């Protein structure tokens, strides 16, 4: 391990690995630090991602694809179920393998990786971030870098140390809990979403098939809802009711920042990517594809800034992100806030009316339209998302 | 947030046995007062203000606000 790099990436999730890869690809030296002992584990994710967005970064491989889904099923509080054929495929991943393979693509481009390296401070010089302090196998070390990319997840502290406001409002933090259960009878082509105050207030509960009679069953509720009852309790109750006696092979907690992207993604010598930057689709809570996109832009721009010998160039990252993805997330966020306010009766009546639409004529666009029919402003937003793109 | 250093007492507790080390609490902490390593977590007492946001956002109820301790601290005012 050297003591000087062009770029240091903190965190080896999808955003970090893509930042490392796209920087290394441009010929700059890159070190990626991961606090856990394994890249890709523990998995804190529902593991669903759209095929199209994934294929921009990696060729699909059976080793990390558990299921291919093309239907979405929404279940209202009164158990009425609306199934919609999705235009594209959503993969359910095996992320402990997927993340590992992503990191390997960064290494293949020349990036170095160090696990069990816990970053606990930043180095500053000449009014900018100039490296990181980290603990590795009980020893405190320093490594300097021209640019640090903080892809350290929802718990991001690295950005804070550089003065970036990464703290998430607790009302916008989805508090999540998930089990991977087995012994289930499931349609492996369908992703299920449960809604309602009793099931998942200000959020949703998901059942994503993983093949071989297994599924990720998880829930996300807002921090405000969590004040009354925890995500774990909600999920325990659902499992007892819906899948009594089922065996959970893994159980995991997590937090998803469901809000618009942070306004400031850079400070002198530092860039944020992935969950740390809140590059998460605030409506779905999905962060794999958007994190990879954010990481790839950050990595490329960091390398370009170094090559240009103009580190102020990193601020162009904010614009590029906003143009490519961020603007759309702002719309998703408004739709999310519209749906958050729904009472159970609204979900029920929506499902009832939508069930009258023949299956082949149903679309996600129509469903949202029907859902937000009394809210003209949001309808315009939906038009932008599904038509105007 | 203003903190009266002399009379202030930490009222937030993390139960290490329940904790999943997911980082949700670290993400919502406005004071940067929670330290999370691989599977070690702790509150930085000098920074914590007992604001309880970590308690509300914890998915597994591993963080508690110590109400008994708060009661001990409460001064009943005679009017």
CSV table of C-alpha atoms in Angstrom, one decimal:
chain,number,residue,atom,x,y,z
A,1,UNK,CA,0.0,0.0,0.0
A,2,UNK,CA,1.4,3.3,-1.0
A,3,UNK,CA,0.9,6.5,1.0
A,4,UNK,CA,0.0,8.8,-2.0
A,5,UNK,CA,-2.7,8.4,-4.5
A,6,UNK,CA,-4.5,10.6,-7.0
A,7,UNK,CA,-7.9,9.4,-5.8
A,8,UNK,CA,-9.0,7.7,-2.6
A,9,UNK,CA,-12.5,6.2,-2.6
A,10,UNK,CA,-14.1,5.5,0.8
A,11,UNK,CA,-16.6,2.6,0.6
A,12,UNK,CA,-16.7,-0.3,-1.8
A,13,UNK,CA,-20.4,-0.6,-2.6
A,14,UNK,CA,-21.7,-0.1,-6.2
A,15,UNK,CA,-21.1,3.7,-6.1
A,16,UNK,CA,-17.6,3.3,-4.7
A,17,UNK,CA,-16.6,0.6,-7.1
A,18,UNK,CA,-17.8,2.6,-10.1
A,19,UNK,CA,-16.0,5.7,-8.9
A,20,UNK,CA,-12.8,3.7,-8.5
A,21,UNK,CA,-13.2,2.0,-11.9
A,22,UNK,CA,-14.1,5.2,-13.9
A,23,UNK,CA,-11.2,7.1,-12.3
A,24,UNK,CA,-8.7,4.3,-12.8
A,25,UNK,CA,-9.8,3.8,-16.4
A,26,UNK,CA,-8.5,7.4,-17.1
A,27,UNK,CA,-5.1,6.4,-15.9
A,28,UNK,CA,-4.9,8.0,-12.4
A,29,UNK,CA,-3.9,6.0,-9.3
A,30,UNK,CA,-6.8,4.9,-7.1
A,31,UNK,CA,-7.1,3.3,-3.7
A,32,UNK,CA,-10.6,2.1,-2.5
A,33,UNK,CA,-11.0,1.6,1.3
A,34,UNK,CA,-13.8,-0.6,2.8
A,35,UNK,CA,-14.5,-0.7,6.5
A,36,UNK,CA,-15.9,-4.3,6.5
A,37,UNK,CA,-13.9,-7.4,6.0
A,38,UNK,CA,-15.7,-8.3,2.8
A,39,UNK,CA,-16.7,-6.3,-0.2
A,40,UNK,CA,-20.5,-6.9,-0.7
A,41,UNK,CA,-21.3,-8.3,2.8
A,42,UNK,CA,-23.4,-7.7,4.8
A,43,UNK,CA,-26.0,-7.0,2.2
A,44,UNK,CA,-28.3,-4.2,3.3
A,45,UNK,CA,-30.6,-4.1,0.2
A,46,UNK,CA,-33.8,-5.4,-1.4
A,47,UNK,CA,-31.5,-6.3,-4.4
A,48,UNK,CA,-33.9,-5.2,-7.2
A,49,UNK,CA,-32.5,-3.2,-10.2
A,50,UNK,CA,-33.7,-2.6,-13.7
A,51,UNK,CA,-31.9,-4.6,-16.4
A,52,UNK,CA,-31.4,-1.5,-18.7
A,53,UNK,CA,-29.7,0.6,-16.1
A,54,UNK,CA,-27.5,-2.2,-14.9
A,55,UNK,CA,-26.3,-3.3,-18.3
A,56,UNK,CA,-24.7,0.1,-18.8
A,57,UNK,CA,-22.1,-1.0,-16.3
A,58,UNK,CA,-21.7,-4.7,-16.3
A,59,UNK,CA,-22.7,-7.7,-18.5
A,60,UNK,CA,-25.4,-9.7,-16.7
A,61,UNK,CA,-24.0,-12.9,-15.2
A,62,UNK,CA,-26.1,-15.9,-13.9
A,63,UNK,CA,-23.9,-16.1,-10.8
A,64,UNK,CA,-25.4,-12.9,-9.4
A,65,UNK,CA,-28.9,-12.9,-10.9
A,66,UNK,CA,-31.4,-14.7,-8.7
A,67,UNK,CA,-34.6,-13.9,-10.6
A,68,UNK,CA,-35.9,-12.0,-13.6
A,69,UNK,CA,-39.2,-10.2,-12.9
A,70,UNK,CA,-41.5,-8.5,-15.4
A,71,UNK,CA,-44.6,-7.9,-13.3
A,72,UNK,CA,-45.4,-5.6,-10.5
A,73,UNK,CA,-48.1,-6.4,-8.1
A,74,UNK,CA,-49.6,-3.8,-5.7
A,75,UNK,CA,-51.6,-5.0,-2.7
A,76,UNK,CA,-54.0,-2.5,-1.1
A,77,UNK,CA,-54.8,-2.6,2.7
A,78,UNK,CA,-58.0,-4.6,1.9
A,79,UNK,CA,-55.9,-7.3,0.1
A,80,UNK,CA,-57.1,-6.3,-3.3
A,81,UNK,CA,-54.2,-7.0,-5.7
A,82,UNK,CA,-53.4,-5.1,-8.9
A,83,UNK,CA,-50.9,-6.7,-11.2
A,84,UNK,CA,-49.2,-4.8,-13.9
A,85,UNK,CA,-47.0,-6.1,-16.7
A,86,UNK,CA,-43.7,-4.1,-16.6
A,87,UNK,CA,-42.2,-3.0,-19.9
A,88,UNK,CA,-38.8,-4.0,-18.8
A,89,UNK,CA,-37.1,-6.6,-16.7
A,90,UNK,CA,-36.1,-6.0,-13.1
A,91,UNK,CA,-33.3,-8.3,-11.8
A,92,UNK,CA,-33.2,-9.5,-8.3
A,93,UNK,CA,-29.5,-9.7,-7.5
A,94,UNK,CA,-27.3,-11.7,-5.2
A,95,UNK,CA,-25.5,-8.7,-4.0
A,96,UNK,CA,-22.8,-10.4,-2.0
A,97,UNK,CA,-21.5,-11.7,-5.4
A,98,UNK,CA,-22.5,-8.7,-7.5
A,99,UNK,CA,-20.7,-6.1,-5.4
A,100,UNK,CA,-17.6,-8.4,-5.4
A,101,UNK,CA,-17.7,-8.6,-9.2
A,102,UNK,CA,-18.2,-4.8,-9.5
A,103,UNK,CA,-15.1,-4.2,-7.3
A,104,UNK,CA,-13.2,-6.6,-9.5
A,105,UNK,CA,-14.0,-4.5,-12.6
A,106,UNK,CA,-12.4,-1.5,-10.7
A,107,UNK,CA,-9.3,-3.6,-9.9
A,108,UNK,CA,-9.1,-4.7,-13.5
A,109,UNK,CA,-8.7,-1.0,-14.5
A,110,UNK,CA,-5.8,-0.7,-12.0
A,111,UNK,CA,-7.5,0.4,-8.7
A,112,UNK,CA,-6.2,-1.0,-5.4
A,113,UNK,CA,-8.6,-2.2,-2.7
A,114,UNK,CA,-8.1,-2.5,1.0
A,115,UNK,CA,-10.7,-4.1,3.3
A,116,UNK,CA,-11.1,-3.7,7.1
A,117,UNK,CA,-9.9,-0.1,6.6
A,118,UNK,CA,-12.0,2.2,8.7
A,119,UNK,CA,-11.7,5.8,7.7
A,120,UNK,CA,-11.9,7.9,10.9
A,121,UNK,CA,-10.7,11.3,9.8
A,122,UNK,CA,-9.6,13.6,6.9
A,123,UNK,CA,-6.3,15.2,6.2
A,124,UNK,CA,-6.4,18.9,5.1
A,125,UNK,CA,-3.7,21.0,3.4
A,126,UNK,CA,-3.9,24.4,1.6
A,127,UNK,CA,-7.6,24.8,2.4
A,128,UNK,CA,-8.7,21.5,0.8
A,129,UNK,CA,-9.1,17.8,1.7
A,130,UNK,CA,-5.8,16.2,1.0
A,131,UNK,CA,-6.3,12.6,2.2
A,132,UNK,CA,-7.7,10.3,4.8
A,133,UNK,CA,-6.8,8.9,8.2
A,134,UNK,CA,-7.8,5.3,8.6
A,135,UNK,CA,-7.4,2.4,10.9
A,136,UNK,CA,-6.3,-0.9,9.5
A,137,UNK,CA,-5.7,-4.0,11.6
A,138,UNK,CA,-5.4,-1.9,14.8
A,139,UNK,CA,-2.9,0.5,13.3
A,140,UNK,CA,-3.7,4.2,12.6
A,141,UNK,CA,-2.5,5.3,9.1
A,142,UNK,CA,-2.6,8.2,6.7
A,143,UNK,CA,-3.0,8.2,3.0
A,144,UNK,CA,-2.9,11.4,0.9
A,145,UNK,CA,-4.9,12.0,-2.3
A,146,UNK,CA,-5.6,14.8,-4.6
A,147,UNK,CA,-9.3,14.0,-4.5
A,148,UNK,CA,-11.3,11.9,-1.9
A,149,UNK,CA,-14.6,10.4,-3.1
A,150,UNK,CA,-16.8,9.6,-0.2
A,151,UNK,CA,-19.1,6.7,-1.1
A,152,UNK,CA,-19.5,5.7,2.6
A,153,UNK,CA,-23.2,5.0,2.5
A,154,UNK,CA,-26.1,6.2,4.5
A,155,UNK,CA,-23.9,6.6,7.6
A,156,UNK,CA,-21.6,9.0,5.7
A,157,UNK,CA,-19.4,10.9,8.1
A,158,UNK,CA,-16.6,11.6,5.7
A,159,UNK,CA,-18.5,14.3,3.9
A,160,UNK,CA,-19.4,15.9,7.2
A,161,UNK,CA,-15.8,16.2,8.2
A,162,UNK,CA,-15.3,18.3,5.0
A,163,UNK,CA,-18.2,20.5,5.9
A,164,UNK,CA,-20.8,18.9,3.6
A,165,UNK,CA,-24.2,18.5,5.2
A,166,UNK,CA,-24.8,14.8,4.7
A,167,UNK,CA,-27.0,14.3,7.8
A,168,UNK,CA,-30.5,13.0,6.7
A,169,UNK,CA,-33.6,14.4,8.2
A,170,UNK,CA,-35.1,11.5,10.2
A,171,UNK,CA,-38.4,12.0,8.5
A,172,UNK,CA,-36.8,11.3,5.2
A,173,UNK,CA,-34.8,8.3,6.3
A,174,UNK,CA,-36.6,5.1,5.5
A,175,UNK,CA,-36.0,2.8,8.4
A,176,UNK,CA,-35.8,-0.7,6.9
A,177,UNK,CA,-35.7,-4.3,7.9
A,178,UNK,CA,-35.6,-7.4,5.7
A,179,UNK,CA,-35.5,-11.1,5.9
A,180,UNK,CA,-34.5,-13.6,3.2
A,181,UNK,CA,-37.1,-16.3,3.7
A,182,UNK,CA,-37.3,-19.7,2.1
A,183,UNK,CA,-40.0,-22.4,1.7
A,184,UNK,CA,-42.4,-20.0,0.0
A,185,UNK,CA,-44.8,-20.6,-2.8
A,186,UNK,CA,-44.2,-17.6,-5.1
A,187,UNK,CA,-44.5,-16.4,-8.7
A,188,UNK,CA,-40.8,-15.8,-9.6
A,189,UNK,CA,-41.7,-13.2,-12.2
A,190,UNK,CA,-43.5,-10.8,-9.9
A,191,UNK,CA,-42.3,-8.2,-7.4
A,192,UNK,CA,-45.0,-7.6,-4.8
A,193,UNK,CA,-45.5,-4.2,-3.0
A,194,UNK,CA,-47.8,-3.9,0.0
A,195,UNK,CA,-49.2,-0.5,1.0
A,196,UNK,CA,-51.2,0.8,4.0
A,197,UNK,CA,-51.0,2.5,7.4
A,198,UNK,CA,-51.1,-0.8,9.2
A,199,UNK,CA,-48.6,-2.6,7.0
A,200,UNK,CA,-46.1,0.0,6.1
A,201,UNK,CA,-46.9,3.7,7.0
A,202,UNK,CA,-45.1,6.2,4.8
A,203,UNK,CA,-43.3,3.5,2.9
A,204,UNK,CA,-44.0,0.1,1.6
A,205,UNK,CA,-43.4,-3.6,2.2
A,206,UNK,CA,-41.8,-5.7,-0.5
A,207,UNK,CA,-41.6,-9.3,-1.5
A,208,UNK,CA,-39.0,-9.8,-4.2
A,209,UNK,CA,-38.5,-13.4,-5.5
A,210,UNK,CA,-35.0,-14.9,-5.3
A,211,UNK,CA,-35.8,-18.2,-7.0
A,212,UNK,CA,-35.8,-21.6,-5.4
A,213,UNK,CA,-38.8,-20.8,-3.3
A,214,UNK,CA,-36.9,-17.9,-1.6
A,215,UNK,CA,-37.6,-14.2,-1.4
A,216,UNK,CA,-36.4,-10.9,0.1
A,217,UNK,CA,-39.3,-9.8,2.3
A,218,UNK,CA,-38.6,-6.3,3.6
A,219,UNK,CA,-40.1,-3.1,4.8
A,220,UNK,CA,-39.3,0.6,4.8
A,221,UNK,CA,-41.1,3.1,6.9
A,222,UNK,CA,-40.3,6.7,7.6
A,223,UNK,CA,-38.4,7.7,10.7
A,224,UNK,CA,-41.6,9.6,11.8
A,225,UNK,CA,-43.6,6.4,11.7
A,226,UNK,CA,-40.8,4.5,13.4
A,227,UNK,CA,-41.3,6.7,16.4
A,228,UNK,CA,-44.4,4.7,17.2
A,229,UNK,CA,-43.4,1.2,16.1
A,230,UNK,CA,-40.2,-0.1,14.5
A,231,UNK,CA,-39.7,-1.5,11.0
A,232,UNK,CA,-38.8,-4.8,12.6
A,233,UNK,CA,-42.1,-5.0,14.5
A,234,UNK,CA,-44.1,-4.2,11.4
A,235,UNK,CA,-42.3,-6.9,9.4
A,236,UNK,CA,-42.6,-9.5,12.2
A,237,UNK,CA,-46.4,-8.9,12.3
A,238,UNK,CA,-46.7,-9.2,8.5
A,239,UNK,CA,-44.7,-12.5,8.5
A,240,UNK,CA,-46.8,-14.0,11.3
A,241,UNK,CA,-50.0,-13.1,9.4
A,242,UNK,CA,-49.0,-13.9,5.8
A,243,UNK,CA,-46.2,-16.4,6.1
A,244,UNK,CA,-46.5,-18.1,9.5
A,245,UNK,CA,-43.8,-20.5,10.3
A,246,UNK,CA,-41.5,-19.5,7.5
A,247,UNK,CA,-37.8,-19.7,8.0
A,248,UNK,CA,-35.7,-16.6,7.6
A,249,UNK,CA,-32.1,-17.4,6.5
A,250,UNK,CA,-30.9,-13.9,6.9
A,251,UNK,CA,-32.3,-10.8,8.7
A,252,UNK,CA,-30.9,-7.4,8.2
A,253,UNK,CA,-31.6,-3.8,9.1
A,254,UNK,CA,-30.8,-0.6,7.1
A,255,UNK,CA,-31.6,3.0,6.4
A,256,UNK,CA,-32.4,4.5,3.0
A,257,UNK,CA,-32.2,8.3,2.5
A,258,UNK,CA,-35.4,8.9,0.5
A,259,UNK,CA,-35.1,12.5,-0.4
A,260,UNK,CA,-33.7,14.6,-3.2
A,261,UNK,CA,-30.0,14.6,-3.9
A,262,UNK,CA,-27.8,16.8,-1.7
A,263,UNK,CA,-27.4,20.2,-3.2
A,264,UNK,CA,-23.7,20.3,-2.6
A,265,UNK,CA,-21.9,17.2,-3.7
A,266,UNK,CA,-18.4,18.6,-3.7
A,267,UNK,CA,-16.1,20.7,-1.5
A,268,UNK,CA,-12.4,21.4,-2.2
A,269,UNK,CA,-10.7,18.0,-2.7
A,270,UNK,CA,-13.8,15.9,-2.0
A,271,UNK,CA,-16.8,14.5,-3.8
A,272,UNK,CA,-19.8,12.5,-2.5
A,273,UNK,CA,-21.4,9.5,-4.3
A,274,UNK,CA,-24.1,6.9,-3.8
A,275,UNK,CA,-26.2,6.9,-0.6
A,276,UNK,CA,-23.8,9.4,1.0
A,277,UNK,CA,-24.9,11.9,-1.7
A,278,UNK,CA,-28.5,10.7,-1.4
A,279,UNK,CA,-28.4,9.4,-5.0
A,280,UNK,CA,-31.4,7.2,-4.3
A,281,UNK,CA,-34.7,7.1,-6.2
A,282,UNK,CA,-36.8,8.7,-3.5
A,283,UNK,CA,-40.0,7.0,-4.7
A,284,UNK,CA,-38.8,3.4,-4.8
A,285,UNK,CA,-35.8,3.7,-2.5
A,286,UNK,CA,-33.7,2.0,-5.1
A,287,UNK,CA,-30.1,3.1,-5.1
A,288,UNK,CA,-28.1,0.5,-7.0
A,289,UNK,CA,-28.4,2.0,-10.5
A,290,UNK,CA,-28.4,5.6,-9.4
A,291,UNK,CA,-25.4,5.0,-7.1
A,292,UNK,CA,-23.5,3.4,-9.9
A,293,UNK,CA,-24.4,6.3,-12.2
A,294,UNK,CA,-23.3,8.9,-9.6
A,295,UNK,CA,-20.1,7.0,-8.8
A,296,UNK,CA,-19.2,6.7,-12.5
A,297,UNK,CA,-19.6,10.4,-13.1
A,298,UNK,CA,-17.7,11.3,-9.9
A,299,UNK,CA,-14.8,8.9,-10.8
A,300,UNK,CA,-14.5,10.2,-14.3
A,301,UNK,CA,-14.7,13.9,-13.4
A,302,UNK,CA,-12.1,13.3,-10.6
A,303,UNK,CA,-9.7,11.8,-13.1
A,304,UNK,CA,-10.3,14.6,-15.6
A,305,UNK,CA,-9.7,17.3,-13.0
A,306,UNK,CA,-6.4,15.7,-12.1
A,307,UNK,CA,-5.4,15.4,-15.7
A,308,UNK,CA,-6.4,19.0,-16.3
A,309,UNK,CA,-4.4,19.9,-13.2
A,310,UNK,CA,-7.5,21.9,-12.2
A,311,UNK,CA,-9.1,20.5,-9.1
A,312,UNK,CA,-11.9,23.1,-9.1
A,313,UNK,CA,-13.3,21.2,-12.1
A,314,UNK,CA,-14.8,18.7,-9.7
A,315,UNK,CA,-17.7,21.1,-9.1
A,316,UNK,CA,-19.0,20.3,-12.6
A,317,UNK,CA,-20.1,16.9,-11.1
A,318,UNK,CA,-23.1,18.5,-9.4
A,319,UNK,CA,-24.5,19.8,-12.8
A,320,UNK,CA,-23.9,16.7,-14.7
A,321,UNK,CA,-25.6,14.5,-12.0
A,322,UNK,CA,-28.6,16.9,-11.8
A,323,UNK,CA,-29.0,16.9,-15.6
A,324,UNK,CA,-28.7,13.1,-16.0
A,325,UNK,CA,-30.6,11.9,-12.9
A,326,UNK,CA,-31.1,14.4,-10.2
A,327,UNK,CA,-33.9,16.4,-11.9
A,328,UNK,CA,-35.9,13.2,-12.3
A,329,UNK,CA,-35.4,12.4,-8.6
A,330,UNK,CA,-36.9,15.7,-7.7
A,331,UNK,CA,-40.1,14.7,-9.5
A,332,UNK,CA,-40.1,11.3,-7.9
A,333,UNK,CA,-39.7,13.0,-4.5
A,334,UNK,CA,-42.9,15.1,-5.1
A,335,UNK,CA,-44.8,12.0,-6.2
A,336,UNK,CA,-43.6,10.1,-3.1
A,337,UNK,CA,-44.8,12.9,-0.8
A,338,UNK,CA,-48.2,12.8,-2.6
A,339,UNK,CA,-48.5,9.0,-1.9
A,340,UNK,CA,-47.2,9.3,1.7
A,341,UNK,CA,-50.4,11.3,2.5
A,342,UNK,CA,-52.8,8.6,1.3
A,343,UNK,CA,-55.2,7.1,3.7
A,344,UNK,CA,-56.0,3.3,3.5
A,345,UNK,CA,-59.4,4.0,1.9
A,346,UNK,CA,-57.6,5.8,-0.9
A,347,UNK,CA,-55.4,2.8,-1.6
A,348,UNK,CA,-58.4,0.5,-1.5
A,349,UNK,CA,-60.6,2.5,-3.8
A,350,UNK,CA,-57.6,2.9,-6.2
A,351,UNK,CA,-57.1,-0.8,-6.3
A,352,UNK,CA,-60.9,-1.4,-6.8
A,353,UNK,CA,-61.1,1.0,-9.7
A,354,UNK,CA,-57.9,-0.2,-11.3
A,355,UNK,CA,-59.0,-3.8,-11.2
A,356,UNK,CA,-61.7,-2.9,-13.7
A,357,UNK,CA,-59.0,-2.0,-16.3
A,358,UNK,CA,-58.2,-5.1,-18.3
A,359,UNK,CA,-54.7,-6.6,-17.5
A,360,UNK,CA,-53.2,-5.9,-20.9
A,361,UNK,CA,-54.2,-2.3,-20.7
A,362,UNK,CA,-52.7,-1.6,-17.3
A,363,UNK,CA,-49.6,0.5,-17.0
A,364,UNK,CA,-47.6,2.1,-14.2
A,365,UNK,CA,-48.2,5.5,-15.7
A,366,UNK,CA,-52.0,5.0,-15.6
A,367,UNK,CA,-51.8,3.7,-12.1
A,368,UNK,CA,-50.0,6.8,-10.9
A,369,UNK,CA,-52.4,9.0,-12.9
A,370,UNK,CA,-55.3,7.4,-11.2
A,371,UNK,CA,-53.7,7.7,-7.8
A,372,UNK,CA,-53.0,11.4,-8.1
A,373,UNK,CA,-56.1,12.4,-10.1
A,374,UNK,CA,-57.1,15.0,-7.5
A,375,UNK,CA,-53.7,16.6,-7.6
A,376,UNK,CA,-53.1,18.4,-11.0
A,377,UNK,CA,-49.6,19.5,-10.1
A,378,UNK,CA,-48.5,15.9,-9.5
A,379,UNK,CA,-50.2,14.7,-12.7
A,380,UNK,CA,-47.9,17.1,-14.6
A,381,UNK,CA,-45.0,15.6,-12.8
A,382,UNK,CA,-46.0,12.1,-13.8
A,383,UNK,CA,-46.4,13.2,-17.4
A,384,UNK,CA,-42.8,14.5,-17.3
A,385,UNK,CA,-41.5,11.2,-15.9
A,386,UNK,CA,-43.3,8.8,-18.2
A,387,UNK,CA,-43.9,10.8,-21.3
A,388,UNK,CA,-41.6,13.8,-21.5
A,389,UNK,CA,-38.4,12.0,-20.8
B,1,UNK,CA,-27.8,23.1,20.0
B,2,UNK,CA,-26.9,24.6,23.3
B,3,UNK,CA,-25.8,22.2,25.9
B,4,UNK,CA,-25.4,22.9,29.6
B,5,UNK,CA,-22.2,20.9,30.0
B,6,UNK,CA,-22.3,20.7,33.8
B,7,UNK,CA,-25.8,19.4,34.3
B,8,UNK,CA,-26.1,17.5,31.0
B,9,UNK,CA,-26.3,13.7,31.2
B,10,UNK,CA,-26.4,11.1,28.4
B,11,UNK,CA,-29.9,9.6,28.2
B,12,UNK,CA,-29.5,7.6,25.0
B,13,UNK,CA,-28.4,3.9,25.2
B,14,UNK,CA,-27.4,1.5,22.4
B,15,UNK,CA,-28.1,-2.1,23.1
B,16,UNK,CA,-25.1,-3.9,21.4
B,17,UNK,CA,-27.0,-7.2,21.4
B,18,UNK,CA,-29.9,-5.9,19.4
B,19,UNK,CA,-27.9,-3.6,17.1
B,20,UNK,CA,-27.4,-4.7,13.5
B,21,UNK,CA,-24.7,-2.0,12.8
B,22,UNK,CA,-26.7,-0.7,9.8
B,23,UNK,CA,-25.8,2.9,10.2
B,24,UNK,CA,-29.3,4.4,10.1
B,25,UNK,CA,-28.7,6.2,13.4
B,26,UNK,CA,-25.4,7.6,12.2
B,27,UNK,CA,-27.1,9.0,9.1
B,28,UNK,CA,-29.8,10.9,11.0
B,29,UNK,CA,-27.6,12.1,13.9
B,30,UNK,CA,-27.4,15.9,13.5
B,31,UNK,CA,-24.4,16.2,15.8
B,32,UNK,CA,-22.1,13.5,14.3
B,33,UNK,CA,-22.2,11.9,17.7
B,34,UNK,CA,-22.3,8.2,16.8
B,35,UNK,CA,-19.3,6.2,15.8
B,36,UNK,CA,-19.8,2.9,13.8
B,37,UNK,CA,-17.0,0.6,12.9
B,38,UNK,CA,-17.5,-2.9,11.4
B,39,UNK,CA,-19.5,-4.3,14.3
B,40,UNK,CA,-18.8,-1.8,17.1
B,41,UNK,CA,-21.0,1.2,17.8
B,42,UNK,CA,-20.9,3.9,20.4
B,43,UNK,CA,-22.2,7.4,21.3
B,44,UNK,CA,-19.7,10.2,21.5
B,45,UNK,CA,-21.0,11.6,24.8
B,46,UNK,CA,-19.4,15.1,24.3
B,47,UNK,CA,-21.4,15.6,21.1
B,48,UNK,CA,-24.7,14.0,21.9
B,49,UNK,CA,-27.6,16.3,22.8
B,50,UNK,CA,-30.2,13.5,23.6
B,51,UNK,CA,-32.3,14.7,20.6
B,52,UNK,CA,-33.6,11.1,20.1
B,53,UNK,CA,-33.7,11.0,16.3
B,54,UNK,CA,-31.5,7.9,16.4
B,55,UNK,CA,-34.1,6.2,18.7
B,56,UNK,CA,-36.9,6.9,16.3
B,57,UNK,CA,-35.1,5.8,13.2
B,58,UNK,CA,-33.6,2.6,14.5
B,59,UNK,CA,-35.2,-0.3,12.5
B,60,UNK,CA,-34.6,-2.9,15.3
B,61,UNK,CA,-35.3,-0.9,18.6
B,62,UNK,CA,-31.6,-1.2,19.6
B,63,UNK,CA,-31.5,2.4,20.8
B,64,UNK,CA,-33.5,3.6,23.8
B,65,UNK,CA,-34.1,6.8,25.5
B,66,UNK,CA,-33.6,6.2,29.3
B,67,UNK,CA,-36.9,7.6,30.7
B,68,UNK,CA,-36.1,6.5,34.3
B,69,UNK,CA,-33.0,8.5,34.3
B,70,UNK,CA,-34.9,11.5,32.9
B,71,UNK,CA,-37.4,11.2,35.7
B,72,UNK,CA,-34.6,11.3,38.2
B,73,UNK,CA,-33.4,14.5,36.6
B,74,UNK,CA,-36.8,16.2,36.4
B,75,UNK,CA,-37.2,18.9,39.0
B,76,UNK,CA,-40.8,19.5,40.1
B,77,UNK,CA,-41.4,23.2,40.4
B,78,UNK,CA,-43.5,24.4,43.4
B,79,UNK,CA,-45.7,27.3,42.5
